[in-house]
Amino acid sequence: SVLFLLPKFDIIQSFVPDYLHIVLEGTVKTFLKHWIGKDSKGKNWHFNKTKRKILNDRLLSIKPSVEITRAPQGIDKLLIWKASELRSFLLYYSLVYLKSLLPNRHLKHWFLFVYSMTVFLKETITYEELVKAKVAVNKFVTEISDFYPNCSMLYTFNIHVMLHIPKAVKDFGGLWASSTFPYEHFNGVLATFIKDTRRVPQQICTSY
């Protein structure tokens, strides 16, 4: 990046890990894909056909409040879940609906992730809350290899980057303040201006 040329600019510390891509699509979806995928088959945390049906039924039975704009889809449609669905699953549904499906120790491990992200998304975060959330997310990330040994699918860049979130929140505020959710939404608006595959920038500028 050309930003490397800026004197005294720390390119690592000066960018906030994006909540939508790092946490939701990069971590929540990765864990869900692992739990239901073939690479976890035979493990006690694997969601076999029976468990997937239970989770599916639980998700489809939800009647979300008006604040949640998307009703959940079944786990069989995970690949087309939107980031907002992953957000709702992480923050509101997962701890309840994963009970009896994940081993208790794995559920407690997942709780560390849910708790830390809940704190990092607050509008106002006390120093004590930040410290506790930092301990929780660090413990979650560093213990993945203990709870999921030899599962390379879970040893990813996105999951590693979560270790940098506490400092980013301390320096820049809650993750909601730098989320790309608003920009992703507006991409959909811009897409409505495109009628042809040629001269796309000109089409957007003319229509907008």
Coordinates of C-alpha atoms in Angstrom, one line a residue:
S1 CA 0.0 0.0 0.0
V2 CA 1.1 3.6 -0.7
L3 CA 0.4 4.2 3.0
F4 CA 3.7 2.5 3.8
L5 CA 5.4 5.5 2.4
L6 CA 4.0 7.9 5.0
P7 CA 6.6 8.7 7.6
K8 CA 5.8 7.7 11.2
F9 CA 2.6 5.9 10.0
D10 CA 2.1 2.6 11.7
I11 CA 0.0 0.7 9.2
I12 CA -0.8 -2.1 11.7
Q13 CA -1.8 0.0 14.7
S14 CA -3.6 2.7 12.5
F15 CA -6.3 0.4 11.1
V16 CA -9.1 -1.1 13.1
P17 CA -9.9 -4.8 12.5
D18 CA -13.3 -4.8 10.7
Y19 CA -16.1 -6.3 12.8
L20 CA -18.1 -7.4 9.7
H21 CA -15.3 -9.2 7.9
I22 CA -12.9 -10.3 10.7
V23 CA -15.4 -11.3 13.4
L24 CA -18.6 -12.2 11.6
E25 CA -17.7 -13.6 8.2
G26 CA -14.2 -14.5 9.3
T27 CA -14.7 -16.2 12.6
V28 CA -18.4 -16.9 13.3
K29 CA -19.0 -18.4 9.9
T30 CA -15.7 -20.3 10.0
F31 CA -16.7 -22.0 13.3
L32 CA -20.1 -22.8 12.0
K33 CA -18.7 -24.3 8.8
H34 CA -16.3 -26.4 10.9
W35 CA -19.0 -27.7 13.3
I36 CA -21.2 -28.9 10.5
G37 CA -18.5 -29.8 8.0
K38 CA -16.9 -33.1 7.1
D39 CA -13.5 -32.2 8.6
S40 CA -14.9 -32.4 12.1
K41 CA -16.6 -35.7 11.5
G42 CA -16.0 -38.2 14.3
K43 CA -15.2 -35.4 16.8
N44 CA -17.4 -34.8 19.8
W45 CA -18.1 -31.3 18.7
H46 CA -19.3 -32.3 15.2
F47 CA -22.9 -31.6 14.2
N48 CA -24.2 -34.8 12.7
K49 CA -27.4 -35.0 10.7
T50 CA -29.5 -35.1 13.9
K51 CA -27.8 -32.1 15.5
R52 CA -28.0 -30.1 12.3
K53 CA -31.8 -30.7 12.2
I54 CA -32.2 -29.6 15.8
L55 CA -30.2 -26.4 15.1
N56 CA -32.2 -25.9 11.9
D57 CA -35.5 -26.2 13.8
R58 CA -34.4 -23.9 16.5
L59 CA -33.3 -21.2 14.1
L60 CA -36.4 -21.4 12.0
S61 CA -38.6 -21.2 15.1
I62 CA -37.2 -17.8 16.1
K63 CA -39.6 -14.8 15.9
P64 CA -37.2 -11.9 16.1
S65 CA -38.1 -8.5 17.4
V66 CA -38.5 -5.5 15.1
E67 CA -34.9 -4.4 15.8
I68 CA -33.6 -7.5 14.0
T69 CA -34.3 -6.9 10.3
R70 CA -33.6 -10.5 9.0
A71 CA -35.3 -13.6 10.2
P72 CA -32.8 -16.5 10.6
Q73 CA -32.3 -19.0 7.8
G74 CA -31.6 -22.6 8.5
I75 CA -28.0 -23.8 9.0
D76 CA -28.3 -25.7 5.7
K77 CA -28.2 -22.3 4.0
L78 CA -25.1 -21.1 5.9
L79 CA -23.2 -20.2 2.8
I80 CA -25.7 -17.5 1.9
W81 CA -26.2 -16.1 5.4
K82 CA -25.7 -12.3 5.4
A83 CA -23.4 -10.6 7.9
S84 CA -26.4 -9.4 9.9
E85 CA -27.6 -13.0 10.3
L86 CA -24.2 -14.0 11.6
R87 CA -24.3 -11.0 14.0
S88 CA -27.7 -12.1 15.4
F89 CA -26.5 -15.6 15.8
L90 CA -23.4 -14.6 17.6
L91 CA -24.9 -12.1 20.0
Y92 CA -28.4 -13.3 20.6
Y93 CA -29.0 -16.9 19.6
S94 CA -25.8 -18.9 19.8
L95 CA -25.4 -19.5 23.5
V96 CA -28.9 -20.7 23.8
Y97 CA -29.2 -22.7 20.6
L98 CA -25.8 -24.4 20.8
K99 CA -26.6 -25.8 24.3
S100 CA -26.8 -29.6 24.1
L101 CA -25.3 -29.5 20.6
L102 CA -21.8 -28.5 21.6
P103 CA -20.0 -30.3 24.5
N104 CA -20.3 -28.1 27.7
R105 CA -16.5 -27.2 27.7
H106 CA -16.7 -26.1 24.1
L107 CA -19.8 -24.0 24.8
K108 CA -17.9 -22.3 27.7
H109 CA -15.1 -21.6 25.3
W110 CA -17.5 -20.1 22.8
F111 CA -18.9 -18.0 25.6
L112 CA -15.6 -16.2 25.9
F113 CA -16.0 -15.0 22.3
V114 CA -19.6 -13.9 22.7
Y115 CA -18.8 -12.1 25.9
S116 CA -15.8 -10.2 24.5
M117 CA -17.6 -9.1 21.3
T118 CA -20.6 -7.9 23.3
V119 CA -18.3 -5.7 25.4
F120 CA -16.3 -4.4 22.3
L121 CA -19.6 -3.4 20.7
K122 CA -20.8 -1.2 23.5
E123 CA -21.1 2.5 23.1
T124 CA -19.4 3.2 26.4
I125 CA -16.8 0.7 27.7
T126 CA -15.2 1.1 31.1
Y127 CA -11.5 0.3 31.7
E128 CA -12.5 -2.8 33.8
E129 CA -14.8 -4.1 31.1
L130 CA -12.1 -3.6 28.5
V131 CA -9.6 -5.5 30.6
K132 CA -12.0 -8.4 31.2
A133 CA -13.0 -8.6 27.5
K134 CA -9.3 -8.6 26.5
V135 CA -8.6 -11.5 28.8
A136 CA -11.7 -13.3 27.4
V137 CA -10.8 -12.9 23.7
N138 CA -7.1 -13.7 24.2
K139 CA -8.2 -16.9 26.1
F140 CA -10.6 -17.8 23.3
V141 CA -8.1 -17.4 20.5
T142 CA -5.1 -19.1 22.3
E143 CA -7.1 -22.1 23.5
I144 CA -8.6 -22.9 20.1
S145 CA -5.8 -25.4 19.5
D146 CA -6.6 -27.1 22.8
F147 CA -10.3 -27.4 22.1
Y148 CA -10.0 -28.2 18.4
P149 CA -6.6 -29.9 18.0
N150 CA -5.3 -30.4 14.5
C151 CA -8.1 -28.4 12.9
S152 CA -6.2 -26.2 10.5
M153 CA -9.5 -24.6 9.3
L154 CA -9.6 -22.7 12.6
Y155 CA -6.1 -21.4 12.5
T156 CA -6.7 -18.5 10.3
F157 CA -5.6 -14.9 9.8
N158 CA -9.0 -13.6 10.7
I159 CA -9.0 -15.4 14.0
H160 CA -5.4 -14.2 14.8
V161 CA -6.4 -10.6 14.1
M162 CA -8.9 -10.8 16.9
L163 CA -6.0 -10.5 19.3
H164 CA -5.5 -7.0 18.1
I165 CA -9.1 -5.9 18.7
P166 CA -8.7 -4.9 22.4
K167 CA -6.0 -2.3 21.5
A168 CA -8.0 -1.1 18.5
V169 CA -11.1 -0.6 20.8
K170 CA -8.9 1.2 23.3
D171 CA -7.5 3.6 20.7
F172 CA -10.5 4.1 18.4
G173 CA -13.7 3.1 20.4
G174 CA -16.2 0.3 20.1
L175 CA -16.2 -1.8 17.0
W176 CA -19.6 -0.5 15.9
A177 CA -17.9 2.9 15.2
S178 CA -15.6 1.6 12.5
S179 CA -17.8 -1.2 11.1
T180 CA -18.2 -1.5 7.3
F181 CA -21.9 -2.4 7.7
P182 CA -23.0 1.0 6.4
Y183 CA -20.7 0.8 3.4
E184 CA -21.8 -2.7 2.5
H185 CA -25.4 -1.6 2.5
F186 CA -24.6 1.3 0.2
N187 CA -22.8 -1.1 -2.2
G188 CA -26.3 -2.5 -2.8
V189 CA -27.6 1.0 -3.6
L190 CA -24.7 1.6 -6.1
A191 CA -25.4 -1.7 -7.7
T192 CA -28.8 -0.6 -8.8
F193 CA -27.2 2.1 -11.0
I194 CA -25.4 -0.5 -13.1
K195 CA -27.2 -1.6 -16.2
D196 CA -24.3 -2.9 -18.3
T197 CA -20.9 -4.5 -17.7
R198 CA -19.1 -1.8 -19.6
R199 CA -18.1 1.7 -18.2
V200 CA -19.3 0.8 -14.7
P201 CA -17.8 3.9 -12.9
Q202 CA -19.4 6.2 -15.5
Q203 CA -22.8 4.6 -15.1
I204 CA -22.7 5.0 -11.3
C205 CA -21.5 8.7 -11.6
T206 CA -24.1 9.5 -14.1
S207 CA -27.0 7.9 -12.3
Y208 CA -26.0 9.0 -8.8

